[in-house]
Steps between C-alpha positions, in 0.01 A plus 500: 500500500279556195603166349454311827149640534416405142630144544310455828180635346544280192546188714209604725275546198605172341430312824146638516437444129614140544283448809198654329538294182539186711152561642363466147725233346620298806852431370698531826514194724315540828705425814350263756225678692408473865147404596414862583637620166296234317184631669589857404560409135180293491312809624668711231387240245140534618515871417553454129576863419757567774816336362450636145451847649817472710687361198386789281601755766842333531560506124380860458685619810817319394490653153439848641783452753761429233470832314619814683214715370232267646695365798319714759162369382632144491621527859154606617323235289717218633500616865175326615605171341845527656354572844284188463802293398704630794222433752442152360869418521529637853208303641448198273832415334719271709820585310716806547567520126152632420516751784842625386404535134171674575667735751769597248236562232296705748806712587573560130138603442500739797830646379347572158189652660714729717724582202191610304317678783475823299284323242246404767446849645190562288347174620520574872424868501 
């Protein structure tokens, strides 16, 4: 089980590092967007600091998620971004692929949060 958890966390971290770096370097091809998605991304473009901030959080959270010592912090750092991704895919993504991938990533993140619940006790009282 220890090795499965490490492999899942490694892949999770690499996915977020890749997504975050893509926000800076734009190396992944963009799939065709719907009209609603084009409006959303145009609005994100108007807020010049938003995508670099999300990209930085994804890279930092992904790096923290890979290493067991910092995994609990990485899970908390990446949670707001992951919730945004999941909500976007549920309501704005016409394909089931995005919903499935984001749901699996969300489940992995929640699993790691629950697995590290003892480390959060000082935060919540």
